[in-house]
PDB file of C-alpha atoms in Angstrom:
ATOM      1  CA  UNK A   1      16.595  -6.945  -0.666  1.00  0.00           C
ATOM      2  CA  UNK A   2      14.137  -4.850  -2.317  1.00  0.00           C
ATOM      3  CA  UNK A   3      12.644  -5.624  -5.734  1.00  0.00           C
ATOM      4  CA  UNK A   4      12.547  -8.380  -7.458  1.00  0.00           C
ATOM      5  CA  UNK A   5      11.659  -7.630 -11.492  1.00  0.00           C
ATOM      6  CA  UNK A   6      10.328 -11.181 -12.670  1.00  0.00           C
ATOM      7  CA  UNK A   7      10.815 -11.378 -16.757  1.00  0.00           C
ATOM      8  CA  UNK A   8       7.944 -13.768 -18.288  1.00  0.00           C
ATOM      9  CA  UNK A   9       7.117 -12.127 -21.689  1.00  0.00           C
ATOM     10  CA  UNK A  10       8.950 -12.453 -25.103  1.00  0.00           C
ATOM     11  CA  UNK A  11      11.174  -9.283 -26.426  1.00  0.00           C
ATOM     12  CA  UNK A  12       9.387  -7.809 -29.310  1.00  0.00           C
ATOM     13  CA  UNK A  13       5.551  -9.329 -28.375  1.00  0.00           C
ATOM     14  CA  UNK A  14       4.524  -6.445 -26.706  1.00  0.00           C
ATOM     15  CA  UNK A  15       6.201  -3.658 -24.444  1.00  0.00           C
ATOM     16  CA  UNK A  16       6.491  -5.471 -20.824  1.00  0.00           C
ATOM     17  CA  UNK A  17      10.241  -6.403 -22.054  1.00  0.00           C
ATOM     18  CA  UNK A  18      10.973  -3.141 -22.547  1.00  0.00           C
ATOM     19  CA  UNK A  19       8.899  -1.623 -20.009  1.00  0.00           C
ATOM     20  CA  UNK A  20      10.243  -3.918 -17.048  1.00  0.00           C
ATOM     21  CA  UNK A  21      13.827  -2.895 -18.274  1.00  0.00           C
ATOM     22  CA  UNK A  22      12.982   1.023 -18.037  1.00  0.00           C
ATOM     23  CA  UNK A  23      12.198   0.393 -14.238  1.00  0.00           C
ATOM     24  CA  UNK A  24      15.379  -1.910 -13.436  1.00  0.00           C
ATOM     25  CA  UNK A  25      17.198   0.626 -15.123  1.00  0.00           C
ATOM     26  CA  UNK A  26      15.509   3.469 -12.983  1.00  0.00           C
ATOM     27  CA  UNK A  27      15.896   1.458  -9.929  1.00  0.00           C
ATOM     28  CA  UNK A  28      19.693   1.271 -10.496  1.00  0.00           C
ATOM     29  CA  UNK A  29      20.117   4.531 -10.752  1.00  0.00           C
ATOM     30  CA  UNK A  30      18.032   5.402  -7.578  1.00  0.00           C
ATOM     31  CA  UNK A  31      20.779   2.588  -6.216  1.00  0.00           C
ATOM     32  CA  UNK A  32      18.335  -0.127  -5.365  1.00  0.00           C
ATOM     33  CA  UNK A  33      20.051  -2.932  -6.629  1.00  0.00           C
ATOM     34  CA  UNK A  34      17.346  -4.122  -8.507  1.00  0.00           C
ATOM     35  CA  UNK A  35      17.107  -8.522  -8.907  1.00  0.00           C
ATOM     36  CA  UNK A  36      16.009  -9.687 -12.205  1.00  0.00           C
ATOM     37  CA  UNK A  37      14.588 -13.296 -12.471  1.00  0.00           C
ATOM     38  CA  UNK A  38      13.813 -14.318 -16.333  1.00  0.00           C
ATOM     39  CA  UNK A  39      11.181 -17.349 -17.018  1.00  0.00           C
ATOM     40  CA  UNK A  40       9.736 -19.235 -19.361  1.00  0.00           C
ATOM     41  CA  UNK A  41       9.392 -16.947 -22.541  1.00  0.00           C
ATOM     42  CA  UNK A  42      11.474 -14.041 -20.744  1.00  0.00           C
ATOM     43  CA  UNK A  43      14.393 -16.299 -21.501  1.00  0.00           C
ATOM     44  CA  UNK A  44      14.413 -15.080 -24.877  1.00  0.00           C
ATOM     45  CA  UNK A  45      15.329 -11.700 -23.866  1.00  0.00           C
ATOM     46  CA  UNK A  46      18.695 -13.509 -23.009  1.00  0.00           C
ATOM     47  CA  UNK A  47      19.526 -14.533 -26.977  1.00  0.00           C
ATOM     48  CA  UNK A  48      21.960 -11.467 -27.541  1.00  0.00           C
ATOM     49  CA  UNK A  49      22.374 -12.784 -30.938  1.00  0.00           C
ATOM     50  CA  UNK A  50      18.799 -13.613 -32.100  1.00  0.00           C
ATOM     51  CA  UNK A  51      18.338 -12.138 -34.846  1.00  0.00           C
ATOM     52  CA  UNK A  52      15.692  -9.094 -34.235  1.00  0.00           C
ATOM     53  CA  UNK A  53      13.541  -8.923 -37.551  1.00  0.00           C
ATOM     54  CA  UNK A  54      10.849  -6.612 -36.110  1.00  0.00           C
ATOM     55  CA  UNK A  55      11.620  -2.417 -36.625  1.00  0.00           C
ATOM     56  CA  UNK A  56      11.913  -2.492 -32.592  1.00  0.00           C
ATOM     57  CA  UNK A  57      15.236  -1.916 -31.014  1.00  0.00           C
ATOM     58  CA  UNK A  58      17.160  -4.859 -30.092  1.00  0.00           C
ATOM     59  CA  UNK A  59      16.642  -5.652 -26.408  1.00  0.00           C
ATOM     60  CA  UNK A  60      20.290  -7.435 -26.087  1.00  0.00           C
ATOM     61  CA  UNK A  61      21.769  -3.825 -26.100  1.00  0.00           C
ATOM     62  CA  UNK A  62      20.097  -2.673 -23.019  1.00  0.00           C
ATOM     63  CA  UNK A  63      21.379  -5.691 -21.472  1.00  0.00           C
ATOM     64  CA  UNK A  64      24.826  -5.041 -22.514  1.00  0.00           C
ATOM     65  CA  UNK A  65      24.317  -1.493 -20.194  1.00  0.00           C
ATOM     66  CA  UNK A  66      23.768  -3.808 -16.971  1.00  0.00           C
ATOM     67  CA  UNK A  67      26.960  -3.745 -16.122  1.00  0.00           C
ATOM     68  CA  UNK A  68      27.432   0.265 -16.394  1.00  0.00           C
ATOM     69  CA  UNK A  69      24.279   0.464 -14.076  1.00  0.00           C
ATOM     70  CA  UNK A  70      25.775  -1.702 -11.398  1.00  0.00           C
ATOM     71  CA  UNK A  71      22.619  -4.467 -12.117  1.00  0.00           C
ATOM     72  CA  UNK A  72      24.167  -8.001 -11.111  1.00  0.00           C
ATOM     73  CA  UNK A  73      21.534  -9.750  -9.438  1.00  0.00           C
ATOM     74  CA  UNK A  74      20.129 -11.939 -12.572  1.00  0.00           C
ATOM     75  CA  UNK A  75      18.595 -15.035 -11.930  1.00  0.00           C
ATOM     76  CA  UNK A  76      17.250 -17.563 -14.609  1.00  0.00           C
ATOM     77  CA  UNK A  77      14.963 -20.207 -13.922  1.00  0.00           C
ATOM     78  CA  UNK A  78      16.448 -23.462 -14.802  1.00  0.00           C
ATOM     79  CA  UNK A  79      13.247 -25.479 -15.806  1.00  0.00           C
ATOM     80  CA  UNK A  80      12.104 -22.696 -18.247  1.00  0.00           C
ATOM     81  CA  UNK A  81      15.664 -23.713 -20.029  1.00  0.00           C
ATOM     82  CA  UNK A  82      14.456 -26.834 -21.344  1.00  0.00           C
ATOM     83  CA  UNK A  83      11.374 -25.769 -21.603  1.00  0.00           C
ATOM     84  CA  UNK A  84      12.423 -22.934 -24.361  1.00  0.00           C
ATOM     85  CA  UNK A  85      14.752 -25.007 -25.867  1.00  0.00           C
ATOM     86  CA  UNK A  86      17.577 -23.212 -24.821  1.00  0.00           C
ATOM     87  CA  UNK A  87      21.037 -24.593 -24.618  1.00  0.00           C
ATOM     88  CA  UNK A  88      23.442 -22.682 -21.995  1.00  0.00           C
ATOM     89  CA  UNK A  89      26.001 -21.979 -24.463  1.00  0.00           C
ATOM     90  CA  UNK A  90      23.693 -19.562 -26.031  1.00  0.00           C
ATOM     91  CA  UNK A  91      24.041 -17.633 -22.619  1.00  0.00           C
ATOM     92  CA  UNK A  92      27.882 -17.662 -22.864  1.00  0.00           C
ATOM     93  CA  UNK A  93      28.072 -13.361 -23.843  1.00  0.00           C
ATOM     94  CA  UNK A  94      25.815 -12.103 -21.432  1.00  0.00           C
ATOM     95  CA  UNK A  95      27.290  -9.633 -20.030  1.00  0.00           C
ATOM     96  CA  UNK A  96      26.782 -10.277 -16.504  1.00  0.00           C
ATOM     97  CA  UNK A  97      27.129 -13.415 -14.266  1.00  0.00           C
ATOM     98  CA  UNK A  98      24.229 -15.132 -13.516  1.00  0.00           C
ATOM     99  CA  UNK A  99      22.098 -17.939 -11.526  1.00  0.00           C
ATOM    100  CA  UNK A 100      20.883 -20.765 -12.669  1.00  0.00           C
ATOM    101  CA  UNK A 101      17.772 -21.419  -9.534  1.00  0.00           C
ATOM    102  CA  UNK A 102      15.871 -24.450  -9.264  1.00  0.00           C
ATOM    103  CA  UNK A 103      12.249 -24.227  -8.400  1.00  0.00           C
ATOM    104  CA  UNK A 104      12.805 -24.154  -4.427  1.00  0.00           C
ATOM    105  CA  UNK A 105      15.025 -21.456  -5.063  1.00  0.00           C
ATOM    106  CA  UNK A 106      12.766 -19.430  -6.989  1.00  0.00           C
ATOM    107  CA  UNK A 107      10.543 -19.338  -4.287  1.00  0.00           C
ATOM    108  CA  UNK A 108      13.019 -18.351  -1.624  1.00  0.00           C
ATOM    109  CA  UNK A 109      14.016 -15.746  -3.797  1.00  0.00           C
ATOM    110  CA  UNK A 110      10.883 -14.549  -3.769  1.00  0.00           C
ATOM    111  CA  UNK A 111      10.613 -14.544  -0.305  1.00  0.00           C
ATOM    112  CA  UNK A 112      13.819 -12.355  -0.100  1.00  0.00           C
ATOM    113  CA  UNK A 113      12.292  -9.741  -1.796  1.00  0.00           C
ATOM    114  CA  UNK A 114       9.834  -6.416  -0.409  1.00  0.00           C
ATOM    115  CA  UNK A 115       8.754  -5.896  -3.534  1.00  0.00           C
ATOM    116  CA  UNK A 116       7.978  -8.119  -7.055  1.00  0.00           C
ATOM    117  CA  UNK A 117       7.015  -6.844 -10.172  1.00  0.00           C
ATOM    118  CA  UNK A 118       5.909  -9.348 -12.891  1.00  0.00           C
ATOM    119  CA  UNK A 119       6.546  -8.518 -16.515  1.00  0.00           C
TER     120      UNK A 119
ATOM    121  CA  UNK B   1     -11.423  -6.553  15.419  1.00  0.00           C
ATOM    122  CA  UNK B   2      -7.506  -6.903  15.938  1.00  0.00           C
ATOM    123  CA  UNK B   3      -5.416  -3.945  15.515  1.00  0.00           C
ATOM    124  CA  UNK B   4      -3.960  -3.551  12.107  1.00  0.00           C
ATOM    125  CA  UNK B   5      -0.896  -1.946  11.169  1.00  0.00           C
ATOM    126  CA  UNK B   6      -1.560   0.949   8.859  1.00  0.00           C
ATOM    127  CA  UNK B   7       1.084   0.620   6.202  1.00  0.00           C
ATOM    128  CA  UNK B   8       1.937   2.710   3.612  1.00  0.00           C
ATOM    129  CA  UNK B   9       1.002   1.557  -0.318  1.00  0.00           C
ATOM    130  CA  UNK B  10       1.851   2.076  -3.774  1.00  0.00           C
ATOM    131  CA  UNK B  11      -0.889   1.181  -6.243  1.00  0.00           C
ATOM    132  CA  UNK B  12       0.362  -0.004 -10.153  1.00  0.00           C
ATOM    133  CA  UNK B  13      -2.371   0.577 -12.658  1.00  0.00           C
ATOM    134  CA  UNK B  14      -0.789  -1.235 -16.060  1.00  0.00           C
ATOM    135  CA  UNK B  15      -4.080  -1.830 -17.421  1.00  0.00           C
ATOM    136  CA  UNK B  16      -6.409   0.004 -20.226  1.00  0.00           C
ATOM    137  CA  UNK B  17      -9.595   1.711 -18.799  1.00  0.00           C
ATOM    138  CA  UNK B  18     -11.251  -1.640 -20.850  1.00  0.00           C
ATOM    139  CA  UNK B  19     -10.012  -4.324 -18.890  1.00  0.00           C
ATOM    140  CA  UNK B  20     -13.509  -3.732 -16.787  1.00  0.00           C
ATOM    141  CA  UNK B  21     -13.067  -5.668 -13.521  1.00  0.00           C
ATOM    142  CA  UNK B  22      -9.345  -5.377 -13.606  1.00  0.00           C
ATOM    143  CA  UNK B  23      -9.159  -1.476 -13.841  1.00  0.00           C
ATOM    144  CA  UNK B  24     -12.180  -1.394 -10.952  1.00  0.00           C
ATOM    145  CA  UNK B  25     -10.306  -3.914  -8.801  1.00  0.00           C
ATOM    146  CA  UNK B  26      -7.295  -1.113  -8.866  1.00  0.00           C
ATOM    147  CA  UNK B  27      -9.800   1.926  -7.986  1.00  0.00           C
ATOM    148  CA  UNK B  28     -12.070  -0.200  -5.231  1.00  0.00           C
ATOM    149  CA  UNK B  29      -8.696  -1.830  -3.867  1.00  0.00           C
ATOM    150  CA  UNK B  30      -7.213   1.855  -3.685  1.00  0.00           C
ATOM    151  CA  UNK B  31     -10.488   2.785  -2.085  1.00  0.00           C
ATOM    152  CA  UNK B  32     -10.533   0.111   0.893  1.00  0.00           C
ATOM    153  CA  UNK B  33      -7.397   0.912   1.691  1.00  0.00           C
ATOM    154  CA  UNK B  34      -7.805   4.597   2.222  1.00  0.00           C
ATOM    155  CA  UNK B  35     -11.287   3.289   3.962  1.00  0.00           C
ATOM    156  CA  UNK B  36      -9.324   1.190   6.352  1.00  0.00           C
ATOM    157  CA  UNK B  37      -7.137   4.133   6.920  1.00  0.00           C
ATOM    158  CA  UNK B  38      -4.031   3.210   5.176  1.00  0.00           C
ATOM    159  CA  UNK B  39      -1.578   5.311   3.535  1.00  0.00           C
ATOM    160  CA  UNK B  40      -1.371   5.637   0.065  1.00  0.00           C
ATOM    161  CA  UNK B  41       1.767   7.364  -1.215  1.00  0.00           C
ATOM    162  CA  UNK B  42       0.725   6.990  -4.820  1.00  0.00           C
ATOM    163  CA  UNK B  43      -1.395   5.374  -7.775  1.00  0.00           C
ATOM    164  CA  UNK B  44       1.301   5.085 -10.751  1.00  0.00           C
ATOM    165  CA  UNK B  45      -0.003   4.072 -14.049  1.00  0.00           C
ATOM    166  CA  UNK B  46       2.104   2.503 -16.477  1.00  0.00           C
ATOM    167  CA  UNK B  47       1.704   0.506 -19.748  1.00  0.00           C
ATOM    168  CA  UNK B  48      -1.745   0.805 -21.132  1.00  0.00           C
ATOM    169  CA  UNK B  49      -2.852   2.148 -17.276  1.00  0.00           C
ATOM    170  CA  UNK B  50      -1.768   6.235 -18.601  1.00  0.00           C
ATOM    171  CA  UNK B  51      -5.585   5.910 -21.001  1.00  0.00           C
ATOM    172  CA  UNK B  52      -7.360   6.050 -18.305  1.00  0.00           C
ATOM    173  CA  UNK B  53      -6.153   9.256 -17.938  1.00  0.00           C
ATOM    174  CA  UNK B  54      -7.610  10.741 -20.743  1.00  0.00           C
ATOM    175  CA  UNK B  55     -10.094  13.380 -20.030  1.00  0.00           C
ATOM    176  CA  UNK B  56     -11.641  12.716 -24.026  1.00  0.00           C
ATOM    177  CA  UNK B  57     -13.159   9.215 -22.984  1.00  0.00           C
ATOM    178  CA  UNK B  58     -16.686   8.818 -23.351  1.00  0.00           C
ATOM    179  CA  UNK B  59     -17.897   5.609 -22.421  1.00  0.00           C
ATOM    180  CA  UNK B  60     -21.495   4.266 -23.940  1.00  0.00           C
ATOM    181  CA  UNK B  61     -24.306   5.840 -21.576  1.00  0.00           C
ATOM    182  CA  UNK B  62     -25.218   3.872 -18.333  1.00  0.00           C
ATOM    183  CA  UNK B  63     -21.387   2.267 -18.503  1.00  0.00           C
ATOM    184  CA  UNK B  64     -18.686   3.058 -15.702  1.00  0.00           C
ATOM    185  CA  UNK B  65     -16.224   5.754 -16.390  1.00  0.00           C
ATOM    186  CA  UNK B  66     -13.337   4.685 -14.702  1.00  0.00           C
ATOM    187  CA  UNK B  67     -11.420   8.097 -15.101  1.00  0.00           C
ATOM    188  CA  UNK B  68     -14.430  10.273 -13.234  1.00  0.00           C
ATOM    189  CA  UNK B  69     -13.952   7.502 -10.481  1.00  0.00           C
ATOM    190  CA  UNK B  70     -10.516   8.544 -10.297  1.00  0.00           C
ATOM    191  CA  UNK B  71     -10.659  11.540 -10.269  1.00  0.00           C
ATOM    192  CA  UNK B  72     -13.568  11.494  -7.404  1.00  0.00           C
ATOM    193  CA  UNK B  73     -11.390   9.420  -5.477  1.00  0.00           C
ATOM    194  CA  UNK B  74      -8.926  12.027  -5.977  1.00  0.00           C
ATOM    195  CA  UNK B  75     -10.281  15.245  -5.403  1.00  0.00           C
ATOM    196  CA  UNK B  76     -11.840  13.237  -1.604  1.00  0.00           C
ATOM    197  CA  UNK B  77      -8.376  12.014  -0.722  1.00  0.00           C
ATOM    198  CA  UNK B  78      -6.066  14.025  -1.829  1.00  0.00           C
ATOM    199  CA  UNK B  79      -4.299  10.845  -3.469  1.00  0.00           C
ATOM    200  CA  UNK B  80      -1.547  11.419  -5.778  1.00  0.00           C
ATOM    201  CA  UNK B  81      -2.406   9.771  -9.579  1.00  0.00           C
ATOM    202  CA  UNK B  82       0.964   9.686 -11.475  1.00  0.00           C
ATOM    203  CA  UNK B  83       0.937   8.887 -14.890  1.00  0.00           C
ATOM    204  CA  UNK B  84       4.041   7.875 -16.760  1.00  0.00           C
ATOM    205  CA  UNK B  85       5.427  10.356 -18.814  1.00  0.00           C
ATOM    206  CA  UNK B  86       6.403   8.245 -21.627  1.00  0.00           C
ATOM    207  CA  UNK B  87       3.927   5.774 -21.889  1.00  0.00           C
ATOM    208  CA  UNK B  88       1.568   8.666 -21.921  1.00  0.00           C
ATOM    209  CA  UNK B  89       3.399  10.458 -24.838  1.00  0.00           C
ATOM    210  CA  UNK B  90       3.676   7.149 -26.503  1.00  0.00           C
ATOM    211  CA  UNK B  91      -0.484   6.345 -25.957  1.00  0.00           C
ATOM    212  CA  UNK B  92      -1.324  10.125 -27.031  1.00  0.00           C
ATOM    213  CA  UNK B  93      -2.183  11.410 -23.582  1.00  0.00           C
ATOM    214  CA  UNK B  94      -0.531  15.048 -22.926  1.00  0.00           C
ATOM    215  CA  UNK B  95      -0.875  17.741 -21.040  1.00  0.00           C
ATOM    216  CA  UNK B  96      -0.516  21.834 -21.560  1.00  0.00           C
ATOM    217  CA  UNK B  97       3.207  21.653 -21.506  1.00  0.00           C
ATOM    218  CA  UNK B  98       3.855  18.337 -23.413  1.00  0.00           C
ATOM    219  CA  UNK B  99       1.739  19.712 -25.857  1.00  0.00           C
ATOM    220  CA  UNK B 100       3.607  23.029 -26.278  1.00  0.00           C
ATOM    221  CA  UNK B 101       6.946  21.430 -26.288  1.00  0.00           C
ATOM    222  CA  UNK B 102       5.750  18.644 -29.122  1.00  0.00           C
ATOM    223  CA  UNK B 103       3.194  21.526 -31.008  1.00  0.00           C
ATOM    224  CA  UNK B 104       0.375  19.205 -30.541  1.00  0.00           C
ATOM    225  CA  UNK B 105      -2.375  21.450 -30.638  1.00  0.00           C
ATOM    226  CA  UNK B 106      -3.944  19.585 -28.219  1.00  0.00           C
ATOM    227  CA  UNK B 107      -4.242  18.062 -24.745  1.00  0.00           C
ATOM    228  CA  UNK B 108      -6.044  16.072 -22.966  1.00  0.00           C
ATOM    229  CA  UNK B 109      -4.900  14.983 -19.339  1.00  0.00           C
ATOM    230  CA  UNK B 110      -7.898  14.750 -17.075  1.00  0.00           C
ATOM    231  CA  UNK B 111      -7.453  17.122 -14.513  1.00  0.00           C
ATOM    232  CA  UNK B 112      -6.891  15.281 -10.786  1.00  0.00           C
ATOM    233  CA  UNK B 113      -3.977  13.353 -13.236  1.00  0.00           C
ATOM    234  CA  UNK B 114      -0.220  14.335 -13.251  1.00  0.00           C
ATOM    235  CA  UNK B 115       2.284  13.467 -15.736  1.00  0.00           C
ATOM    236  CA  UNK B 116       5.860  11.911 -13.856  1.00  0.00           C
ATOM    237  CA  UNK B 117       9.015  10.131 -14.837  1.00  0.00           C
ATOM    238  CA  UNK B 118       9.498   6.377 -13.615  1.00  0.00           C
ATOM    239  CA  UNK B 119      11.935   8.000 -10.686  1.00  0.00           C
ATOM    240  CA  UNK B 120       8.359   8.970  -8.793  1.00  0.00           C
ATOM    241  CA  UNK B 121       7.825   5.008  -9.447  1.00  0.00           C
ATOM    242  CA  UNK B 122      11.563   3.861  -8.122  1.00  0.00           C
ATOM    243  CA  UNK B 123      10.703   6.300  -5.182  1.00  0.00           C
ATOM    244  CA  UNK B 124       7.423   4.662  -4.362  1.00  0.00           C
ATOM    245  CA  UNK B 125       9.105   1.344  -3.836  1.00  0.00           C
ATOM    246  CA  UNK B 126      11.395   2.527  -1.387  1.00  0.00           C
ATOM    247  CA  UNK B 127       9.220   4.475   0.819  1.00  0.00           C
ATOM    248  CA  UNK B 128       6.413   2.007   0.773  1.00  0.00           C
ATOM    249  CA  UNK B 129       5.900  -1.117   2.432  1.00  0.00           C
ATOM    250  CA  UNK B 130       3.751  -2.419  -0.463  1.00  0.00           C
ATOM    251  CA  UNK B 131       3.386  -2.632  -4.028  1.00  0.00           C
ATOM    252  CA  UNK B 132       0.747  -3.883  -5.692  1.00  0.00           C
ATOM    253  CA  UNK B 133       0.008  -3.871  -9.164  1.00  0.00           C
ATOM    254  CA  UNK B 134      -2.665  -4.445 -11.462  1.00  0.00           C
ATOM    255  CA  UNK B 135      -3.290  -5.628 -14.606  1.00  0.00           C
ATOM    256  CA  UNK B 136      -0.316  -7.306 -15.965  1.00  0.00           C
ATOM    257  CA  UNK B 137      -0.249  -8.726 -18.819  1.00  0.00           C
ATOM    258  CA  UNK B 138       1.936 -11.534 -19.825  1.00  0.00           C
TER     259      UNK B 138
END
């Protein structure tokens, strides 16, 4: 597998949200199947329905385009759940499958990938 | 000294020309490697990485200035510095033809620098057998 995007920062707080999305969404395109792990605060980039009070554009709608660009491999990091306070039924309209991956798993999905980028 | 395999790299700059030892871990790391005779496809900086391409920055007398470094390292190896298009638009670094096409009036790309698209970035990871990135914030 080849890169692994690794989500850690909040939607709006600065532009590594955003910025890590531009490259999935480039990968995909170049078809490398791009795997996107989100943790602690990067779960908030989950909430499609969060209200967005800043001027910045909602990050939930490039999510919604996942599916157009063929990106499927999204992994969330179960401890960060509690950790953020976030109940799974907030994840029910994502609009892609996902992984919940305990900590072992995180690490051997690290290992499974060339590349990691850390956002 | 055991033999090495010489692989080929891809250097991510996402830090300001500031962040001191972060932004001179990037150019010294970039430099060992082309010391120890590895490839290096490309240096692509992203984020707050594009200022450093600015050809207007003037540190205080006596200080480092990251971008000459750069640009030295450049000009000896031939390297490749991409700069991402966007985040450079966004951080006000442009060159001739951005400038033109926006009616800037100005630009100020240091020379040794290119403006590219993220695809010269999603290339990079597939020809090279590393990525390494520096100065991510979080």
């Amino acid at each position: 597998m080849s890169t692994l995007i690794v989500m850690r920062s909040t939607p709006y707080g600065n532009t590594n949200a955003k910025d890590a999305l531009d490259i999935a969404l480039i990968l995909a395109t170049f078809e490398q199947s791009p795997s996107l792990l989100y943790q602690g605060a990067g779960l908030q980039q989950l909430l499609l329905h969060s209200q967005n009070t800043t001027p910045f554009k909602h990050i939930g709608n490039i999510l919604k385009a996942f599916p157009i660009y063929d990106i499927e491999q999204i992994y969330i990091d179960n401890a960060s759940l509690n950790e953020q306070n976030i109940s799974l039924d907030r994840l029910n309209d994502l609009p892609v499958e996902y992984k919940l991956l305990d900590t072992n798993q995180v690490t051997e999905l690290m290992h499974n990938h060339q590349h990691i980028m850390v956002f | 000294m055991p033999a090495m395999d010489l692989l080929n790299y891809c250097i991510i700059v996402r830090c300001g020309p500031d962040q001191q030892s972060q932004a001179l871990s990037a150019l010294e790391f970039t430099q060992a490697l082309l010391t120890q005779g590895h490839n290096v496809e490309r240096v692509f900086f992203y984020q707050q990485g594009v200022l450093t391409a600015s050809r207007l920055r003037t540190p205080a007398q006596g200080e480092l200035n990251i971008t000459k470094l750069w640009q030295k390292l450049q000009v000896e190896n031939k390297l490749e510095l991409d700069v991402c298009i966007a985040a450079a638009l966004q951080n006000g670094i442009v060159d001739k033809t951005e400038s033109e096409r926006y009616e800037l009036g100005a630009y100020n790309l240091a020379s040794g620098f290119q403006l590219a698209g993220l695809g010269q970035l999603a290339g990079a990871t597939i020809a090279c057998d590393r990525v390494v990135t520096f100065g991510a914030s979080q």
